[in-house]
Amino acid sequence: MSVVTAEVDGDPRVPWRAGPLLGEFARAGVLTSADVRTAERLGRLTGEADEAVHLAAALAVRAVRSGSACVDVRDVRTLVAEDVTDDAGESGVTGSGATADDDAPAVADLPWPDDATWETALRRSPMVADGVDGPSDRPVRLVDHRLYLDRYWRDEQVVRAAVEERLASPLPVDEPALQAALTRYFPGEADDRQRLAAATAARSRLTVLTGGPGTGKTTTVARLVATLRDVLDEPAARGGDAPAPLRVAFCAPTGKAAARLQEAVDTELARLGAGSVHATTIHRLLGSRPGFRTRFRHDRTNRLPHDVVVMDEASMVSLPLLARVLEALRPDARLVLVGDRHQLASVEVGAVLGDLVDRLASPVDTAHVPGTLTDLDLEPGTPAAGAHPGAVVELVVRHRFGEELGALADAINAGRADDALALLRAGGTHVELVEVVEDVVRETDMPQVRDDVAAAGSALTSAAQAGDAAAALTALGTHRLLVAHRRGPAGVVRWAALAQGWVAEATGLRETGPWPVGRPVLVTTNDRTTGLSNGDTGVVVDDGEGGVVVAFGEPGNPRLVRPHRLPAVEPVHAMTVHRAQGSQFTRVTVVLPGADSPLLTRELLYTAVTRAQELVRVVGTADAVRAAVARPVRRASGLRFAR
């Protein structure tokens, strides 16, 4: 929808004909023109003239753009004050998308309605459905003190109802066969949590498996699937006459994450002699429909045929997408959600993995189980209201991942800013800090970063020129430069240009033509024709016949695509931390923005640090490190609550 704006009292930020209350919030940078226009249009459609109600609706629109499913009208002042100042923020992640004039009032000084009066006006409004049983034909809904655009409340209800239904009663299972499979695939004394995950998946239609990097999530998933195949492939376990083997689907939010999942699971299954799998993106699993972003071929009227669906990198999944998956699952199918709950949430609406962990876990240690295989229940304790003990299993023992990296990740997660900074300053084999004194990092401050970028780029270029796609893809994963912003001094545009220049100087080659050999590229849209997905990375390689191809996938099984067949791509000499989710690199350099950037959060720093397999280098000020660790992401949601 196009929005017409005009200067009001000399301020181009205030939409034309905006009411005085919304105009004031727009001038302060709290609302954009789109927020204002959407709210006022809803007011016209429903006959609501109260500007306080319009303001609440505009804030609900703003909340969705910031990744929240709703806005808490009792806490909105605090949330707005935290992120209203960012002008270089990434849309859909955080920040208001608007900027305040220098003479605009502070957020706290704006004419906020009184809480009690505001809620009373909302409950009486013809625009607003009051409570879960309110009218179904209103565009905005107030539940307790959380205000939703109605479609996101409905998605939340879909997830809530499906989760409760799936956990309402255990599934029947051949217990002797289950115990035998658990003994076979989890023989180690330290495998209690992994055993619990497999046992839960056998007995329940929903399992949430979470844990940090190196804790064995993928290995556990492979053995879990092997266990289910042993236990459920028997005809007696599937109605007595089922001739087909267990139908298992593996999926992830991005093509890169799906490829990594498939490679890792296949490696472990081959070691166990338990077959292989095929992983795909969630959108491809559901069956994208041309011309639709939110409707899929598989839905509640055309269910997925699978007996088990394993969804990796669940922290990246949005609320609407999880709702569509749950609608498409057969009622008797098992769903296993896998991910790191401490990572950045979806760039779209919701933080569903964290919400589900909070909703389902009990206050006791939900992953601690006694040592015997026959006793897989939780230790005695009083579960939280609505909790489902055993539904969430968190892996905590790291089987790989450098000790220094693990200690740093733990300090970040715990909010121990001084400890995180001390670990970075101490350095070591796996951790390094390039501490600068100014918020704007200069390339002269970081020669070691230049060396890493140049070395990786030189190896990639040499392999690409030789037509060695596997070696080029290997080089592509040796180092990655990560940033928080798209624009500005700490943004992708600036650092990608610097990195490209460093590689050019090291190789003596300048990128020329539309497809220069050695250019790393990032796919930015899903494409059914080529099977490429948003987030896939590749490299332009000489085809040995005077042309080029672009290699994607893993080095052991590169996929070659001619440039003319590619969907939209862009160079990827540097990328945002959000884009890097689902990927791992041998070495990672993360350039932090200034300490006052709202994008600088605990989840962003943790996600950046845990992309590294061998070394992470953090570039920034001490204040930026402390600010990141001290600032957890806050996304408003009702999923973790009782209703």
XYZ file of C-alpha atoms in Angstrom, residues 322-615:
294
model
C 4.860 -23.035 12.484
C 1.078 -22.639 12.513
C 0.930 -23.765 8.874
C 3.123 -26.796 9.612
C 0.972 -27.838 12.562
C -2.175 -27.489 10.457
C -0.664 -29.674 7.734
C 0.488 -32.507 10.003
C -1.630 -35.613 10.330
C -3.129 -35.815 13.838
C -1.165 -39.009 14.562
C 2.151 -37.778 13.150
C 5.100 -37.030 15.398
C 6.789 -33.620 15.299
C 10.346 -33.099 16.572
C 11.462 -29.462 16.882
C 15.233 -29.031 17.069
C 17.163 -25.854 17.713
C 19.117 -23.600 20.015
C 16.650 -21.525 22.021
C 19.321 -18.909 22.767
C 19.840 -17.970 19.108
C 18.221 -15.092 17.290
C 14.548 -15.650 16.621
C 12.888 -15.465 13.228
C 13.325 -12.266 11.226
C 9.545 -12.373 10.922
C 6.923 -12.600 13.669
C 7.444 -14.637 16.806
C 10.045 -16.409 18.915
C 8.278 -19.745 18.933
C 11.082 -22.049 20.065
C 11.844 -19.967 23.142
C 8.141 -19.512 23.841
C 7.478 -23.247 23.628
C 10.412 -24.074 25.898
C 9.093 -21.567 28.449
C 5.544 -22.878 28.082
C 6.278 -26.604 28.229
C 9.227 -26.937 30.577
C 8.718 -27.481 34.294
C 10.789 -25.719 36.961
C 12.658 -28.939 37.667
C 15.524 -29.937 35.375
C 13.437 -31.282 32.506
C 16.339 -33.116 30.914
C 17.707 -34.925 33.981
C 16.723 -38.564 34.089
C 17.817 -41.454 36.276
C 20.543 -43.653 34.906
C 18.495 -46.751 34.114
C 16.966 -47.196 30.685
C 13.727 -48.488 32.152
C 13.089 -45.301 34.134
C 12.830 -42.393 31.744
C 10.594 -40.107 33.779
C 11.571 -36.862 35.406
C 12.740 -36.602 38.958
C 9.919 -35.692 41.349
C 8.944 -32.055 41.271
C 5.985 -29.769 40.897
C 5.539 -28.805 37.233
C 4.583 -25.315 36.251
C 0.962 -24.684 35.375
C 0.392 -26.162 31.937
C 3.883 -27.672 31.827
C 4.525 -31.013 30.159
C 7.523 -32.641 31.837
C 9.690 -34.430 29.310
C 8.325 -32.595 26.266
C 11.428 -30.393 26.288
C 14.865 -31.988 26.399
C 17.898 -29.711 26.590
C 21.351 -31.089 25.749
C 24.099 -29.415 27.756
C 27.266 -31.527 27.377
C 29.461 -30.310 24.511
C 31.061 -33.058 22.476
C 32.784 -30.644 20.121
C 33.266 -26.862 20.120
C 36.371 -25.262 21.600
C 36.426 -24.840 25.360
C 37.004 -21.092 25.076
C 34.129 -20.745 22.606
C 31.851 -22.684 24.921
C 32.815 -20.601 27.951
C 32.201 -17.400 25.992
C 28.793 -18.606 24.756
C 27.827 -19.555 28.323
C 28.861 -16.145 29.693
C 26.835 -14.372 26.998
C 23.737 -16.504 27.655
C 23.970 -15.920 31.392
C 24.191 -12.161 30.896
C 27.642 -11.999 32.513
C 28.995 -9.047 30.564
C 32.226 -8.635 32.555
C 33.026 -12.341 32.238
C 32.381 -12.304 28.485
C 34.636 -9.284 28.037
C 37.338 -10.855 30.204
C 37.251 -14.069 28.152
C 37.543 -12.084 24.935
C 40.420 -10.004 26.269
C 42.231 -13.100 27.512
C 42.087 -14.537 24.002
C 43.378 -17.980 23.173
C 43.192 -20.602 20.460
C 39.482 -20.146 19.820
C 38.644 -16.586 20.916
C 40.062 -13.213 19.946
C 39.109 -9.593 20.595
C 40.079 -6.641 18.437
C 39.221 -3.919 20.912
C 38.767 -0.471 19.445
C 38.055 2.803 21.206
C 35.616 4.318 18.736
C 32.204 3.031 17.697
C 33.065 3.361 14.007
C 35.592 0.609 13.309
C 38.325 1.492 10.815
C 39.981 -1.064 8.577
C 43.389 0.043 9.878
C 42.344 -1.237 13.320
C 42.154 -4.845 12.148
C 44.980 -6.130 9.924
C 44.354 -9.702 11.110
C 40.816 -9.526 9.724
C 42.169 -8.322 6.421
C 44.585 -11.268 6.375
C 41.833 -13.818 7.028
C 39.537 -12.336 4.384
C 42.351 -12.185 1.832
C 43.503 -15.752 2.530
C 40.020 -17.223 2.246
C 39.283 -15.162 -0.873
C 42.559 -16.165 -2.537
C 41.930 -19.872 -1.908
C 38.381 -19.545 -3.200
C 39.480 -17.689 -6.337
C 42.244 -20.180 -7.131
C 39.899 -23.142 -6.800
C 37.195 -21.417 -8.851
C 39.641 -20.584 -11.641
C 40.758 -24.230 -11.686
C 37.145 -25.358 -12.001
C 37.343 -27.206 -8.668
C 33.848 -26.655 -7.270
C 34.429 -28.785 -4.156
C 37.574 -26.871 -3.184
C 35.866 -23.549 -3.895
C 32.944 -24.432 -1.616
C 35.373 -25.585 1.065
C 37.185 -22.244 0.854
C 33.839 -20.436 1.048
C 33.343 -21.910 4.509
C 36.773 -21.144 5.951
C 36.015 -17.573 7.031
C 32.971 -15.343 7.175
C 32.711 -11.640 8.020
C 29.514 -10.957 9.996
C 27.872 -7.641 10.846
C 24.662 -6.537 12.538
C 23.339 -3.911 10.135
C 22.619 -3.736 6.442
C 23.585 -0.098 6.144
C 25.770 2.432 7.868
C 29.360 2.291 9.171
C 28.779 -1.145 10.720
C 26.707 -2.437 7.801
C 27.030 -5.060 5.092
C 27.421 -2.537 2.273
C 30.559 -0.986 3.741
C 32.224 -4.184 4.930
C 31.416 -6.189 1.811
C 33.097 -3.503 -0.292
C 36.165 -3.550 1.981
C 36.366 -7.344 1.864
C 36.036 -7.379 -1.914
C 38.860 -4.863 -2.149
C 41.110 -6.911 0.128
C 40.575 -10.031 -1.978
C 41.243 -8.089 -5.175
C 44.531 -6.765 -3.803
C 45.601 -10.230 -2.632
C 44.805 -11.934 -5.945
C 45.642 -9.079 -8.290
C 42.259 -9.605 -9.912
C 39.349 -7.198 -10.136
C 35.794 -8.429 -10.529
C 34.685 -7.713 -14.089
C 31.580 -8.710 -15.983
C 28.319 -9.937 -14.526
C 29.732 -13.295 -13.325
C 33.403 -12.980 -12.356
C 35.039 -16.286 -11.466
C 35.491 -16.574 -7.703
C 32.610 -14.310 -6.682
C 30.708 -15.682 -3.668
C 26.942 -15.233 -3.997
C 23.881 -15.430 -1.762
C 20.435 -16.488 -3.007
C 17.784 -14.022 -1.843
C 14.567 -15.728 -3.013
C 13.163 -19.250 -3.127
C 13.114 -20.844 -6.575
C 11.251 -24.055 -7.329
C 12.807 -24.489 -10.755
C 16.399 -24.774 -9.534
C 15.569 -25.986 -6.045
C 17.551 -23.119 -4.552
C 16.311 -21.343 -1.449
C 16.670 -17.974 0.177
C 19.924 -18.092 2.158
C 21.812 -20.589 -0.033
C 25.407 -19.561 -0.742
C 27.551 -20.487 -3.723
C 30.554 -19.472 -5.770
C 31.077 -18.718 -9.467
C 33.362 -21.402 -10.951
C 35.061 -21.798 -14.340
C 33.337 -24.600 -16.256
C 36.422 -25.450 -18.346
C 34.613 -24.633 -21.570
C 34.966 -20.877 -21.654
C 31.937 -20.250 -19.449
C 30.987 -20.342 -15.801
C 28.677 -22.213 -13.469
C 27.691 -21.402 -9.903
C 28.399 -24.127 -7.360
C 26.073 -24.580 -4.370
C 25.686 -27.102 -1.585
C 28.290 -29.058 0.323
C 31.814 -29.706 -1.011
C 31.208 -33.452 -1.124
C 28.191 -33.051 -3.380
C 28.314 -29.706 -5.227
C 25.341 -28.629 -7.283
C 26.163 -26.681 -10.449
C 23.720 -24.149 -11.875
C 24.143 -21.978 -14.961
C 23.900 -18.234 -14.179
C 20.940 -17.664 -16.492
C 18.886 -20.144 -14.451
C 19.568 -18.517 -11.096
C 16.983 -16.667 -9.021
C 17.943 -13.316 -7.507
C 21.412 -13.381 -5.946
C 23.815 -10.856 -4.443
C 27.553 -10.929 -3.626
C 28.295 -12.240 -0.146
C 31.727 -10.954 0.823
C 30.066 -10.100 4.157
C 26.658 -10.925 5.614
C 24.390 -10.107 8.539
C 24.324 -12.356 11.575
C 20.682 -13.133 10.797
C 21.665 -14.402 7.354
C 24.350 -16.600 8.904
C 21.919 -18.607 11.025
C 21.923 -22.248 10.062
C 25.526 -22.016 8.829
C 28.912 -22.829 10.330
C 32.315 -21.474 9.343
C 35.794 -22.475 10.395
C 36.644 -18.917 11.455
C 34.271 -16.012 12.055
C 34.877 -12.295 12.425
C 31.980 -10.291 13.839
C 32.099 -6.489 13.637
C 29.936 -4.964 16.354
C 28.052 -1.693 15.868
C 28.085 1.063 18.450
C 26.879 0.309 21.958
C 23.670 2.289 21.394
C 22.497 0.203 18.416
C 19.206 -1.589 19.228
C 20.335 -4.440 16.968
C 23.169 -5.159 19.395
C 21.593 -7.832 21.586
C 22.584 -10.870 23.603
C 21.023 -13.184 21.015
C 22.862 -11.503 18.138
C 26.274 -11.806 19.820
C 25.589 -15.397 20.891
C 24.468 -16.367 17.385
C 27.547 -14.744 15.835
C 29.923 -16.438 18.284
C 28.371 -19.860 17.755
C 28.707 -19.715 13.960
C 32.438 -20.416 14.475
C 33.850 -23.928 14.558
C 37.435 -23.059 15.470
C 37.806 -19.327 16.129
